[in-house]
Coordinates of C-alpha atoms in Angstrom, one line a residue:
X322 CA 47.6 25.2 53.5
X323 CA 47.7 21.9 50.9
X324 CA 47.2 18.7 52.3
X325 CA 50.1 16.7 53.9
X326 CA 51.9 14.2 52.4
X327 CA 51.6 10.7 54.4
X328 CA 55.0 9.1 54.5
X329 CA 53.8 5.6 53.9
X330 CA 56.0 2.7 52.3
X331 CA 54.5 3.6 48.7
X332 CA 55.3 7.2 48.7
X333 CA 58.4 6.7 50.2
X334 CA 59.5 4.2 46.9
X335 CA 58.0 7.0 45.2
X336 CA 60.2 9.5 46.3
X337 CA 63.0 7.4 46.3
X338 CA 62.3 6.4 42.4
X339 CA 62.2 10.4 41.7
X340 CA 65.5 11.3 43.3
X341 CA 67.2 8.4 42.0
X342 CA 65.7 7.8 38.5
X343 CA 69.1 5.4 37.5
X344 CA 68.6 2.8 40.4
X345 CA 71.3 3.8 42.5
X346 CA 69.0 3.6 45.5
X347 CA 69.1 0.6 48.1
X348 CA 66.5 -1.2 46.4
X349 CA 64.2 -3.9 47.8
X350 CA 63.8 -6.5 45.3
X351 CA 61.8 -9.7 45.3
X352 CA 62.4 -12.6 43.3
X353 CA 59.9 -15.2 42.3
X354 CA 61.3 -18.6 42.4
X355 CA 64.5 -20.4 43.0
X356 CA 64.5 -23.0 40.3
X357 CA 67.8 -22.8 37.9
X358 CA 67.0 -19.5 36.4
X359 CA 65.9 -18.1 39.7
X360 CA 68.8 -19.1 41.4
X361 CA 71.1 -17.7 38.9
X362 CA 69.4 -14.5 39.3
X363 CA 69.5 -14.2 42.9
X364 CA 73.2 -15.1 43.0
X365 CA 74.1 -12.2 40.4
X366 CA 71.8 -9.9 42.6
X367 CA 73.8 -10.8 45.4
X368 CA 77.0 -10.0 43.8
X369 CA 76.3 -7.0 41.6
X370 CA 78.7 -4.0 42.4
X371 CA 75.3 -1.7 42.5
X372 CA 73.6 -3.9 44.8
X373 CA 74.4 -0.6 47.1
X374 CA 72.9 -2.5 50.2
X375 CA 69.7 -3.7 49.1
X376 CA 67.4 -6.1 50.1
X377 CA 66.8 -9.1 48.1
X378 CA 64.3 -11.6 48.8
X379 CA 62.8 -14.6 47.2
X380 CA 59.7 -16.1 47.1
X381 CA 59.0 -19.4 47.5
X382 CA 56.3 -22.1 48.9
X383 CA 55.7 -23.0 52.5
X384 CA 56.3 -26.6 51.8
X385 CA 59.7 -25.8 50.0
X386 CA 60.4 -23.6 52.8
X387 CA 60.0 -26.5 55.3
X388 CA 61.4 -29.5 53.7
X389 CA 63.2 -32.2 55.4
X390 CA 64.4 -33.2 51.9
X391 CA 68.1 -33.0 51.5
X392 CA 68.2 -31.0 48.1
X393 CA 65.5 -28.4 49.6
X394 CA 67.7 -27.7 52.4
X395 CA 71.0 -27.4 50.9
X396 CA 69.4 -24.8 48.4
X397 CA 67.8 -23.3 51.1
X398 CA 71.3 -23.2 52.6
X399 CA 73.0 -21.8 49.8
X400 CA 70.1 -19.1 49.5
X401 CA 70.6 -17.8 53.1
X402 CA 74.3 -17.9 52.2
X403 CA 74.0 -15.0 49.7
X404 CA 72.2 -12.9 52.4
X405 CA 68.9 -13.5 50.6
X406 CA 65.8 -13.1 53.0
X407 CA 62.4 -15.6 52.4
X408 CA 59.0 -14.9 51.7
X409 CA 56.5 -17.8 51.6
X410 CA 53.7 -17.8 49.1
X411 CA 52.5 -19.7 46.4
X412 CA 51.6 -18.5 43.0
X413 CA 49.4 -20.6 42.0
X414 CA 47.2 -20.5 45.0
X415 CA 47.6 -16.8 45.9
X416 CA 45.1 -14.3 44.7
X417 CA 46.0 -11.2 42.7
X418 CA 45.2 -9.1 45.6
X419 CA 46.9 -11.4 48.0
X420 CA 49.9 -11.2 45.8
X421 CA 49.5 -7.7 45.2
X422 CA 50.0 -7.2 48.7
X423 CA 52.9 -9.0 49.0
X424 CA 54.3 -7.2 46.0
X425 CA 53.6 -3.8 47.4
X426 CA 56.5 -4.0 50.2
X427 CA 58.9 -4.3 47.3
X428 CA 60.1 -1.7 44.9
X429 CA 61.2 -4.3 41.7
X430 CA 59.4 -8.0 41.3
X431 CA 61.3 -10.4 39.0
X432 CA 59.4 -13.5 38.2
X433 CA 61.4 -16.4 37.6
X434 CA 58.2 -18.6 38.0
X435 CA 56.8 -20.3 34.7
X436 CA 57.7 -23.9 34.1
X437 CA 54.9 -26.6 34.7
X438 CA 53.0 -23.8 36.0
X439 CA 49.2 -23.5 35.3
X440 CA 47.6 -21.5 32.5
X441 CA 46.8 -18.2 33.2
X442 CA 49.9 -17.9 36.0
X443 CA 51.8 -15.6 34.3
X444 CA 48.6 -13.0 33.5
X445 CA 47.6 -13.3 37.0
X446 CA 51.4 -12.6 38.4
X447 CA 51.3 -9.4 36.0
X448 CA 48.0 -8.1 37.1
X449 CA 49.1 -8.2 40.7
X450 CA 52.3 -6.3 39.6
X451 CA 50.1 -3.7 38.3
X452 CA 47.9 -3.6 41.2
X453 CA 50.9 -2.8 43.2
X454 CA 52.7 -0.6 41.2
X455 CA 56.1 -2.1 41.6
X456 CA 58.6 -2.0 38.9
X457 CA 58.0 -5.5 36.7
X458 CA 60.0 -8.4 35.2
X459 CA 57.8 -10.6 34.0
X460 CA 58.9 -14.4 33.3
X461 CA 59.7 -14.0 29.4
X462 CA 63.2 -14.9 29.6
X463 CA 63.0 -16.5 26.1
X464 CA 61.6 -15.7 22.7
X465 CA 60.6 -12.5 21.1
X466 CA 57.0 -13.1 21.3
X467 CA 56.2 -10.2 19.3
X468 CA 57.9 -11.3 16.4
X469 CA 56.2 -15.1 16.7
X470 CA 52.9 -13.5 16.8
X471 CA 49.3 -14.9 17.9
X472 CA 48.3 -19.0 17.1
X473 CA 52.0 -20.4 17.2
X474 CA 51.8 -24.2 18.4
X475 CA 53.0 -23.0 21.8
X476 CA 49.4 -21.8 23.8
X477 CA 51.5 -20.1 26.4
X478 CA 53.2 -18.0 23.8
X479 CA 49.6 -16.7 23.1
X480 CA 49.1 -15.8 27.0
X481 CA 52.8 -14.1 27.0
X482 CA 51.8 -11.8 24.2
X483 CA 48.3 -11.1 26.0
X484 CA 50.6 -9.7 29.1
X485 CA 52.9 -7.5 27.0
X486 CA 49.4 -5.6 25.8
X487 CA 48.3 -5.9 29.5
X488 CA 51.8 -4.1 30.4
X489 CA 51.7 -1.6 27.2
X490 CA 47.9 -0.7 27.5
X491 CA 49.1 1.1 30.9
X492 CA 51.2 4.0 32.1
X493 CA 51.3 3.7 35.7
X494 CA 53.8 0.6 36.1
X495 CA 57.0 0.3 35.3
X496 CA 58.1 -3.0 33.3
X497 CA 61.0 -4.3 31.6
X498 CA 60.9 -7.6 29.1
X499 CA 64.6 -9.5 29.0
X500 CA 64.3 -11.6 26.0
X501 CA 67.2 -14.7 25.9
X502 CA 66.4 -16.8 23.5
X503 CA 66.7 -20.7 24.7
X504 CA 68.4 -21.8 27.6
X505 CA 72.0 -23.1 25.9
X506 CA 71.5 -26.6 28.1
X507 CA 68.3 -27.4 26.0
X508 CA 70.2 -27.4 22.6
X509 CA 71.7 -30.5 24.0
X510 CA 68.6 -32.3 25.0
X511 CA 68.1 -35.6 23.0
X512 CA 64.0 -34.9 23.0
X513 CA 64.5 -31.6 21.8
X514 CA 66.0 -33.4 18.5
X515 CA 69.0 -31.0 17.3
X516 CA 71.6 -32.9 19.1
X517 CA 71.7 -36.5 19.8
X518 CA 74.5 -37.5 21.6
X519 CA 74.0 -41.4 21.5
X520 CA 73.7 -41.2 17.8
X521 CA 76.1 -38.6 16.7
X522 CA 73.3 -36.5 14.9
X523 CA 72.6 -33.1 14.3
X524 CA 69.5 -31.9 13.0
X525 CA 68.4 -28.6 11.6
X526 CA 64.8 -27.2 12.1
X527 CA 63.4 -25.6 9.1
X528 CA 66.4 -24.9 7.2
X529 CA 70.3 -25.3 7.9
X530 CA 70.4 -21.6 7.5
X531 CA 68.3 -20.8 10.5
X532 CA 69.7 -19.2 13.3
X533 CA 68.7 -19.8 17.4
X534 CA 69.5 -17.6 19.9
X535 CA 70.7 -19.4 23.1
X536 CA 71.9 -18.2 26.7
X537 CA 73.2 -19.9 29.5
X538 CA 71.0 -19.7 32.8
X539 CA 73.9 -18.2 34.7
X540 CA 74.4 -15.4 32.2
X541 CA 70.7 -14.6 31.9
X542 CA 71.1 -13.9 35.6
X543 CA 74.1 -11.5 35.4
X544 CA 72.1 -9.5 32.7
X545 CA 69.1 -9.6 34.3
X546 CA 70.9 -8.1 37.4
X547 CA 72.3 -5.8 35.5
X548 CA 69.8 -4.0 34.0
X549 CA 67.3 -4.8 37.5
X550 CA 70.5 -2.6 39.6
X551 CA 71.6 -0.3 36.7
X552 CA 69.0 0.4 34.4
X553 CA 70.6 3.5 32.5
X554 CA 67.3 4.7 31.1
X555 CA 65.7 0.9 30.2
X556 CA 61.9 0.6 30.9
X557 CA 59.0 0.0 29.4
X558 CA 60.7 -2.0 27.1
X559 CA 61.8 -5.4 25.7
X560 CA 65.7 -5.8 26.0
X561 CA 67.6 -8.8 24.1
X562 CA 70.4 -10.9 25.7
X563 CA 71.9 -13.2 23.9
X564 CA 75.3 -15.9 24.8
X565 CA 75.2 -17.2 21.1
X566 CA 73.3 -16.7 18.0
X567 CA 74.3 -19.1 15.3
X568 CA 73.0 -21.4 12.0
X569 CA 72.2 -25.0 12.8
X570 CA 75.0 -25.7 10.0
X571 CA 77.2 -23.9 12.3
X572 CA 76.0 -25.9 15.4
X573 CA 76.9 -29.1 13.3
X574 CA 80.0 -27.3 12.7
X575 CA 81.1 -27.0 16.3
X576 CA 80.1 -30.7 17.5
X577 CA 82.2 -32.1 14.6
X578 CA 85.1 -29.7 15.9
X579 CA 84.4 -30.3 19.2
X580 CA 84.2 -34.5 19.2
X581 CA 86.9 -34.8 16.6
X582 CA 84.4 -36.9 14.2
X583 CA 81.4 -36.0 11.6
X584 CA 78.1 -36.0 13.1
X585 CA 75.3 -37.2 10.7
X586 CA 73.1 -34.4 9.4
X587 CA 69.4 -34.7 9.3
X588 CA 67.0 -31.9 8.3
X589 CA 63.4 -31.6 10.2
X590 CA 61.8 -29.4 7.3
X591 CA 58.6 -27.8 7.9
X592 CA 56.6 -30.9 5.5
X593 CA 58.5 -33.2 8.4
X594 CA 57.7 -31.3 11.4
X595 CA 53.7 -30.6 10.2
X596 CA 53.9 -34.7 10.0
X597 CA 55.4 -34.6 13.6
X598 CA 52.6 -32.4 14.6
X599 CA 49.6 -34.4 13.4
X600 CA 50.8 -37.8 14.6
X601 CA 51.7 -36.3 18.4
X602 CA 49.8 -32.9 18.5
X603 CA 50.0 -32.8 22.2
X604 CA 54.2 -33.0 22.6
X605 CA 55.6 -30.2 24.2
X606 CA 58.7 -30.6 22.3
X607 CA 57.3 -31.0 18.8
X608 CA 55.7 -27.8 19.5
X609 CA 59.0 -26.5 20.4
X610 CA 60.8 -27.9 17.2
X611 CA 58.0 -26.3 14.8
X612 CA 58.2 -22.8 16.6
X613 CA 61.8 -22.8 16.0
X614 CA 61.6 -23.9 12.5
X615 CA 59.3 -21.0 11.5
X616 CA 62.6 -19.2 12.2
X617 CA 60.8 -16.0 13.5
X618 CA 61.5 -14.4 16.9
X619 CA 64.0 -16.8 18.1
X620 CA 67.1 -15.1 16.9
X621 CA 68.6 -11.9 17.1
X622 CA 72.3 -10.9 16.6
X623 CA 74.5 -9.6 19.3
X624 CA 74.3 -5.9 18.1
X625 CA 70.5 -5.3 19.8
X626 CA 71.8 -6.8 23.1
X627 CA 72.0 -5.3 26.4
X628 CA 75.8 -7.7 27.0
X629 CA 77.0 -6.3 23.8
X630 CA 76.1 -2.8 24.7
X631 CA 77.9 -3.1 28.3
X632 CA 80.8 -5.0 27.4
X633 CA 79.7 -8.1 29.0
X634 CA 81.5 -11.5 28.2
X635 CA 79.3 -14.2 27.7
X636 CA 79.5 -18.1 27.1
X637 CA 79.0 -18.8 23.7
X638 CA 78.7 -22.7 22.2
X639 CA 81.9 -23.5 21.6
X640 CA 83.1 -23.1 25.3
X641 CA 79.9 -24.1 26.7
X642 CA 80.6 -27.6 24.8
X643 CA 84.2 -27.2 25.8
X644 CA 83.3 -27.5 29.1
X645 CA 80.4 -30.5 28.8
X646 CA 81.5 -33.6 30.1
X647 CA 80.6 -35.8 27.0
X648 CA 81.8 -39.2 26.1
X649 CA 80.4 -40.5 22.3
X650 CA 79.7 -44.0 22.4
X651 CA 82.3 -45.7 20.6
X652 CA 80.6 -48.3 19.6
X653 CA 79.4 -46.1 16.9

């Protein structure tokens, strides 16, 4: 007589995935982090029509959960109102095995933890996901790092490439990378340098004809929830999302149209950005400018996106600008 199958939690998860390959089962989903992106993902998962009574949990530091700070208390209340549970852990302090022990309790883990975390954190989280054999969405909501390649001005990008290599080198854990381009709001951060409302200036990086892909966090959350809860066969691959893809020249035209005045144009070509890199080599914004000026892996057409394939309406730059509460200085 054959060996009896032990109905462990892990075995039940595997059976669920086998008999429900398209994600129709009630999944246990863990989201790491509840910043701007994490909260958008949680809201989209909670409201998705195919949630199917699945349990959604967010992992946050115990100090955040216990905080008396008004903004933290408001965040916790907002998350609780979504019907989301809480898991306490610190991704920086916890070991790979400690994280894996937590991840094992879930079917899918979506990492929205990344900004400002120490080097090596993304590698550690992926190692934990592989050890737990849990479907894994790493924190790679950004560029097409494969196209950018090793040795870019952004050190973190090399680590992200290492994570991709690690995932591709195995076949026991499912994974999906969601490439979204830049947060749309980042386009209008004066320190980044593309749009400066205070001086009515718009800048091109590398060339006015270079393109950039941008997506709002809300739309990233919607697209991610769509792939998590209704994968339709997507697995072990990079998928693309885009709220808008446009050239720097088109950004300038939209600004002129929105504000009824001509923005001053300034091109930061590769020579100018190389000069900025020499003068301020540790400036993160300067490194970002250089990456985008290279025009590799930072833009893709809507024809290759999940949102286009599924008919999802996204916020484009024109709509984003229309909703912005910005008044230009009349003294200029």
